[in-house]
Short mmCIF file of C-alpha atoms in Angstrom, two decimals:
data_model
loop_
_atom_site.label_atom_id
_atom_site.label_comp_id
_atom_site.label_asym_id
_atom_site.label_seq_id
_atom_site.Cartn_x
_atom_site.Cartn_y
_atom_site.Cartn_z
CA MET K 154 33.79 69.07 -29.13
CA VAL K 155 36.27 66.42 -29.33
CA GLU K 156 35.75 62.65 -30.27
CA ILE K 157 36.65 60.25 -27.01
CA ILE K 158 36.59 56.50 -26.33
CA GLY K 159 36.28 55.46 -22.46
CA ILE K 160 38.21 52.72 -21.36
CA ARG K 161 38.53 51.17 -17.94
CA PHE K 162 41.68 48.86 -16.99
CA LYS K 163 40.11 47.40 -13.94
CA ASN K 164 36.54 46.07 -13.18
CA ASN K 165 35.86 48.68 -10.68
CA GLY K 166 37.98 51.34 -11.66
CA LYS K 167 38.22 54.68 -13.02
CA THR K 168 37.50 55.11 -16.84
CA TYR K 169 39.90 56.93 -19.15
CA TYR K 170 39.48 59.11 -22.13
CA PHE K 171 41.63 58.14 -25.43
CA SER K 172 41.42 59.19 -28.99
CA PRO K 173 39.66 56.17 -31.05
CA GLY K 174 41.62 57.11 -34.06
CA ASP K 175 40.99 54.83 -36.91
CA THR K 176 39.90 52.22 -34.75
CA GLN K 177 36.12 50.86 -34.93
CA ALA K 178 35.96 49.94 -31.11
CA GLN K 179 32.54 48.79 -29.86
CA LYS K 180 31.21 48.50 -26.09
CA GLY K 181 32.91 45.17 -24.60
CA ASP K 182 36.11 45.47 -26.54
CA MET K 183 39.49 45.13 -25.31
CA ALA K 184 42.00 47.58 -26.56
CA VAL K 185 45.60 48.51 -26.31
CA VAL K 186 46.68 51.81 -25.46
CA GLU K 187 49.76 53.57 -24.32
CA THR K 188 49.42 54.95 -20.86
CA ALA K 189 52.10 56.88 -18.38
CA ARG K 190 52.69 53.24 -17.34
CA GLY K 191 53.57 52.06 -20.90
CA LEU K 192 51.29 49.89 -22.75
CA GLU K 193 47.95 48.80 -21.31
CA CYS K 194 45.04 46.63 -22.30
CA GLY K 195 41.46 47.84 -21.16
CA GLU K 196 38.09 47.27 -21.71
CA VAL K 197 36.06 49.76 -23.93
CA VAL K 198 32.98 50.77 -21.38
CA ILE K 199 32.22 54.35 -23.54
CA GLU K 200 31.98 54.01 -27.74
CA PRO K 201 33.27 56.85 -29.55
CA ARG K 202 31.25 60.09 -29.03
CA GLN K 203 31.84 63.48 -29.22
CA VAL K 204 32.29 65.56 -25.69
CA PRO K 205 33.06 69.28 -24.83
CA GLU K 206 36.88 69.77 -24.58
CA SER K 207 36.46 71.39 -21.17
CA GLN K 208 35.93 67.31 -19.92
CA ILE K 209 39.24 66.35 -21.07
CA VAL K 210 42.53 66.45 -20.42
CA ALA K 211 44.47 67.61 -23.81
CA PRO K 212 46.33 65.89 -25.43
CA LEU K 213 44.19 62.45 -25.68
CA LYS K 214 46.54 59.54 -26.39
CA PRO K 215 45.20 57.14 -29.44
CA VAL K 216 44.37 53.50 -29.22
CA LEU K 217 46.57 51.72 -30.83
CA ARG K 218 44.83 48.66 -31.62
CA ILE K 219 42.00 46.25 -30.73
CA ALA K 220 43.14 43.40 -28.71
CA ASP K 221 43.92 40.12 -30.72
CA GLU K 222 44.43 36.58 -29.33
CA GLU K 223 47.96 37.24 -28.46
CA ASP K 224 47.06 40.33 -26.50
CA LEU K 225 44.26 38.38 -24.66
CA LYS K 226 46.69 35.45 -23.80
CA LYS K 227 49.18 37.66 -22.86
CA ILE K 228 46.64 39.30 -19.92
CA GLU K 229 46.00 35.62 -18.92
CA ASP K 230 49.25 34.65 -18.58
CA ASN K 231 49.94 38.20 -16.43
CA ARG K 232 47.22 36.74 -14.09
CA LYS K 233 48.61 33.63 -13.44
CA LYS K 234 51.84 35.46 -12.78
CA GLU K 235 50.34 37.77 -10.70
CA LYS K 236 49.02 34.76 -8.19
CA GLU K 237 52.32 33.23 -7.96
CA ALA K 238 54.06 36.60 -7.61
CA LEU K 239 51.69 37.43 -4.48
CA VAL K 240 53.01 34.13 -2.88
CA ILE K 241 56.34 34.74 -3.53
CA CYS K 242 56.15 38.49 -1.99
CA GLN K 243 54.64 36.97 0.84
CA GLN K 244 57.35 34.92 1.88
CA LYS K 245 60.12 37.38 1.10
CA ILE K 246 57.81 39.95 3.61
CA GLU K 247 58.19 37.43 6.28
CA LYS K 248 61.87 36.60 5.89
CA HIS K 249 62.42 40.31 6.11
CA LYS K 250 60.08 40.37 9.09
CA LEU K 251 58.18 43.55 7.85
CA ASP K 252 55.19 44.98 9.41
CA MET K 253 53.05 45.36 6.42
CA ASN K 254 49.88 43.59 4.67
CA LEU K 255 50.14 42.65 1.06
CA VAL K 256 46.93 43.12 -0.77
CA ASP K 257 47.28 42.77 -4.19
CA VAL K 258 49.72 42.27 -7.16
CA GLU K 259 49.52 43.81 -10.61
CA TYR K 260 51.56 43.16 -13.96
CA THR K 261 51.64 45.70 -16.32
CA PHE K 262 50.66 44.65 -19.91
CA ASP K 263 54.09 44.64 -21.50
CA GLY K 264 55.44 43.17 -18.22
CA SER K 265 57.95 45.85 -18.08
CA LYS K 266 56.88 46.35 -13.95
CA ILE K 267 55.04 44.77 -11.30
CA LEU K 268 53.20 46.68 -8.50
CA PHE K 269 52.74 45.37 -5.27
CA TYR K 270 49.64 46.78 -3.24
CA PHE K 271 50.28 46.96 0.53
CA THR K 272 49.05 48.66 3.79
CA ALA K 273 50.75 49.42 6.64
CA ASP K 274 50.04 51.59 10.14
CA GLY K 275 53.31 53.73 9.16
CA ARG K 276 56.25 54.05 7.21
CA VAL K 277 57.71 50.86 6.06
CA ASP K 278 61.47 50.58 5.08
CA PHE K 279 61.24 48.11 2.28
CA ARG K 280 64.20 48.63 0.13
CA GLU K 281 66.03 45.63 0.95
CA LEU K 282 62.43 43.80 -0.04
CA VAL K 283 62.53 45.54 -3.48
CA LYS K 284 66.16 44.53 -4.21
CA ASP K 285 65.21 40.82 -3.31
CA LEU K 286 61.91 40.61 -5.60
CA ALA K 287 63.77 42.50 -8.28
CA GLY K 288 66.37 39.41 -8.20
CA VAL K 289 63.75 37.06 -8.51
CA PHE K 290 61.41 38.80 -11.27
CA ARG K 291 64.45 40.51 -13.05
CA THR K 292 61.99 43.57 -13.89
CA ARG K 293 61.18 46.81 -12.64
CA ILE K 294 59.53 46.22 -9.09
CA GLU K 295 57.15 49.07 -7.34
CA LEU K 296 56.06 48.70 -3.88
CA ARG K 297 52.55 50.86 -3.37
CA GLN K 298 51.17 51.58 -0.06
CA ILE K 299 47.60 52.12 -0.06
CA GLY K 300 44.68 53.25 2.62
CA VAL K 301 41.98 50.61 3.87
CA ARG K 302 39.50 52.19 1.44
CA ASP K 303 41.52 51.26 -1.60
CA GLU K 304 42.15 47.64 0.00
CA ALA K 305 38.37 47.07 0.38
CA LYS K 306 38.00 48.28 -3.22
CA MET K 307 40.77 45.75 -4.44
CA LEU K 308 39.53 42.72 -2.18
CA GLY K 309 35.45 43.24 -2.49
CA GLY K 310 33.13 41.81 -0.07
CA LEU K 311 29.83 42.05 1.29
CA GLY K 312 28.56 45.49 3.16
CA ILE K 313 26.20 45.84 6.07
CA CYS K 314 23.12 45.85 3.46
CA GLY K 315 24.07 42.48 2.26
CA ARG K 316 25.29 43.63 -0.99
CA PRO K 317 28.71 43.93 -2.50
CA PHE K 318 31.03 46.61 -1.70
CA CYS K 319 30.06 50.01 -3.82
CA CYS K 320 33.37 50.66 -4.12
CA SER K 321 34.22 47.28 -5.67
CA SER K 322 31.23 47.11 -8.02
CA PHE K 323 30.58 50.50 -9.60
CA LEU K 324 32.15 53.42 -7.67
CA GLY K 325 34.98 54.84 -9.83
CA ASP K 326 36.54 57.24 -7.52
CA PHE K 327 36.20 57.51 -3.54
CA GLN K 328 34.12 60.96 -2.85
CA PRO K 329 34.58 62.58 0.31
CA VAL K 330 32.40 61.61 3.40
CA SER K 331 31.73 63.11 6.79
CA ILE K 332 30.14 62.82 10.11
CA LYS K 333 28.16 65.92 9.42
CA MET K 334 26.27 63.98 6.34
CA ALA K 335 25.13 61.38 8.96
CA LYS K 336 23.77 63.99 11.51
CA GLU K 337 21.99 66.03 8.61
CA GLN K 338 20.18 62.45 7.69
CA GLY K 339 19.13 61.77 10.98
CA LEU K 340 20.96 58.60 11.22
CA SER K 341 22.71 57.29 14.45
CA LEU K 342 26.40 58.40 15.35
CA ASN K 343 27.13 55.19 16.28
CA PRO K 344 30.65 54.27 14.28
CA THR K 345 29.69 50.78 14.11
CA LYS K 346 26.10 51.44 12.33
CA ILE K 347 27.77 54.15 9.91
CA SER K 348 31.41 52.83 9.01
CA GLY K 349 32.01 50.25 6.42
CA THR K 350 33.99 47.15 6.33
CA CYS K 351 37.02 49.14 5.76
CA GLY K 352 36.46 50.90 9.20
CA ARG K 353 35.86 54.70 7.29
CA LEU K 354 32.26 56.33 7.06
CA MET K 355 30.04 54.35 4.54
CA CYS K 356 30.28 55.81 1.04
CA CYS K 357 26.58 55.69 0.62
CA LEU K 358 26.21 58.55 3.02
CA LYS K 359 26.86 60.79 0.03
CA TYR K 360 24.45 59.18 -2.30
CA GLU K 361 21.58 61.34 -0.94
CA GLN K 362 23.09 64.25 0.54
CA GLU K 363 22.06 66.55 -1.97
CA SER K 364 18.54 65.62 -1.73
CA TYR K 365 18.64 66.17 2.40
CA GLU K 366 20.61 69.33 1.85
CA GLU K 367 17.72 70.45 -0.34
CA LEU K 368 15.30 69.46 2.24
CA LEU K 369 16.72 70.70 5.10
CA SER K 370 16.56 74.45 3.57
CA ILE K 371 13.08 74.55 3.04
CA THR K 372 11.80 72.63 6.29
CA PRO K 373 11.57 74.44 9.64
CA LYS K 374 14.05 73.45 12.05
CA TYR K 375 13.55 72.37 15.82
CA GLY K 376 13.08 75.71 17.76
CA ALA K 377 11.86 77.70 14.42
CA TYR K 378 9.16 80.42 15.29
CA VAL K 379 6.12 79.91 12.32
CA LYS K 380 2.90 80.57 11.38
CA THR K 381 0.67 77.69 10.58
CA PRO K 382 -2.99 77.54 9.70
CA SER K 383 -4.05 77.28 13.45
CA GLY K 384 -1.88 80.07 14.28
CA VAL K 385 1.84 80.77 15.12
CA GLY K 386 3.87 78.15 17.58
CA THR K 387 7.38 76.87 18.10
CA VAL K 388 8.86 73.32 15.83
CA ILE K 389 9.32 70.94 18.16
CA GLU K 390 10.02 68.10 15.63
CA SER K 391 9.99 67.74 11.83
CA ASN K 392 10.46 64.72 9.67
CA LEU K 393 12.46 65.87 6.37
CA LEU K 394 10.90 63.07 4.04
CA SER K 395 7.38 63.36 4.79
CA GLY K 396 7.97 67.14 5.23
CA MET K 397 5.72 67.02 8.32
CA VAL K 398 6.00 69.35 11.17
CA LYS K 399 4.86 69.40 14.84
CA VAL K 400 4.41 72.78 16.18
CA SER K 401 3.30 73.62 19.67
CA LEU K 402 1.05 76.52 19.58
CA GLU K 403 1.57 79.71 21.57
CA SER K 404 -2.45 79.71 21.99
CA ASN K 405 -2.53 76.38 23.65
CA PRO K 406 1.11 75.45 25.12
CA ASP K 407 0.12 72.89 27.31
CA GLY K 408 -1.90 71.19 24.71
CA ALA K 409 -0.84 68.51 21.75
CA PRO K 410 1.18 70.10 19.29
CA ILE K 411 -0.81 69.98 15.92
CA LEU K 412 1.17 68.40 12.80
CA VAL K 413 1.25 70.06 9.59
CA HIS K 414 2.94 70.21 6.36
CA ARG K 415 5.77 72.40 5.82
CA ASP K 416 4.33 73.95 2.85
CA ASP K 417 1.24 75.37 5.37
CA VAL K 418 4.26 76.73 7.39
CA ARG K 419 5.43 80.12 7.16
CA PHE K 420 8.61 81.31 9.27
CA LEU K 421 8.59 84.17 11.62
CA LYS K 422 10.93 86.31 13.66
CA LYS K 423 10.43 86.28 17.18
CA PRO K 424 7.79 88.86 18.26
CA LYS K 425 8.76 91.99 19.77
CA ARG K 426 7.38 92.79 22.94
CA GLY K 427 3.71 93.77 23.22
CA GLY K 428 4.06 93.32 19.44
CA GLU K 429 3.01 91.25 16.65
CA PRO K 430 5.35 88.51 15.13
CA GLU K 431 7.30 89.73 12.16
CA LYS K 432 7.53 88.17 8.92
CA SER K 433 11.19 86.56 8.52
CA ASN K 434 12.95 87.43 5.02
#
């Protein structure tokens, strides 16, 4: 077991593990740590605790200190600078006539680098733009192209459900989502109904997928040959959530189908000619 502390650098960002060292950090505190990008200041979201070594990537970097007033002031100053840099960069993009959409600007905690996030339909030659920005800010400049899902996460907004975007409120990482999930959940395959504001499939399709997969494994599918308390027949409709199955009985093919629960149904193989149905393994 290893003692860790969880720190998040953005409100909706990923949580990273660090070694608490001798600090007495509590949830909600701001802490200064060393990262691959240099010094950063983030919020403590997981208080010191023991976790299995398999859950961490060693070696853990230590928390340098709890942020003091000077550190907090530096963060506030950086936020003001980011707003100014956003305006300047947008002007430079128009000047160079680049086909790109500036999304966000981020100063590193120590001010050693400025990151500009943008979206574009294809590759963009921004070398002259970088030189221009470096001449204005006199520090390292990095332009990073992001996808539309990352753009939605940064900008935020309201989804078709009326609630704030999941990605901008609590999702740390994006999970893969496929059209197969919508099919298995019985949703409309109309792209406008299963796509988020970003234009990609909604992240929430992933939330209940495991439950649907489990229900699919125990619920007779359309066309399945089954045995019910009223006799054998073929499944013509099933409801995964309620567990109710409509079965057309062989003994009364022209009659109304019966409605039974999946717990009262047994799978059968197709009957052999002149024989009785066999149980399915």
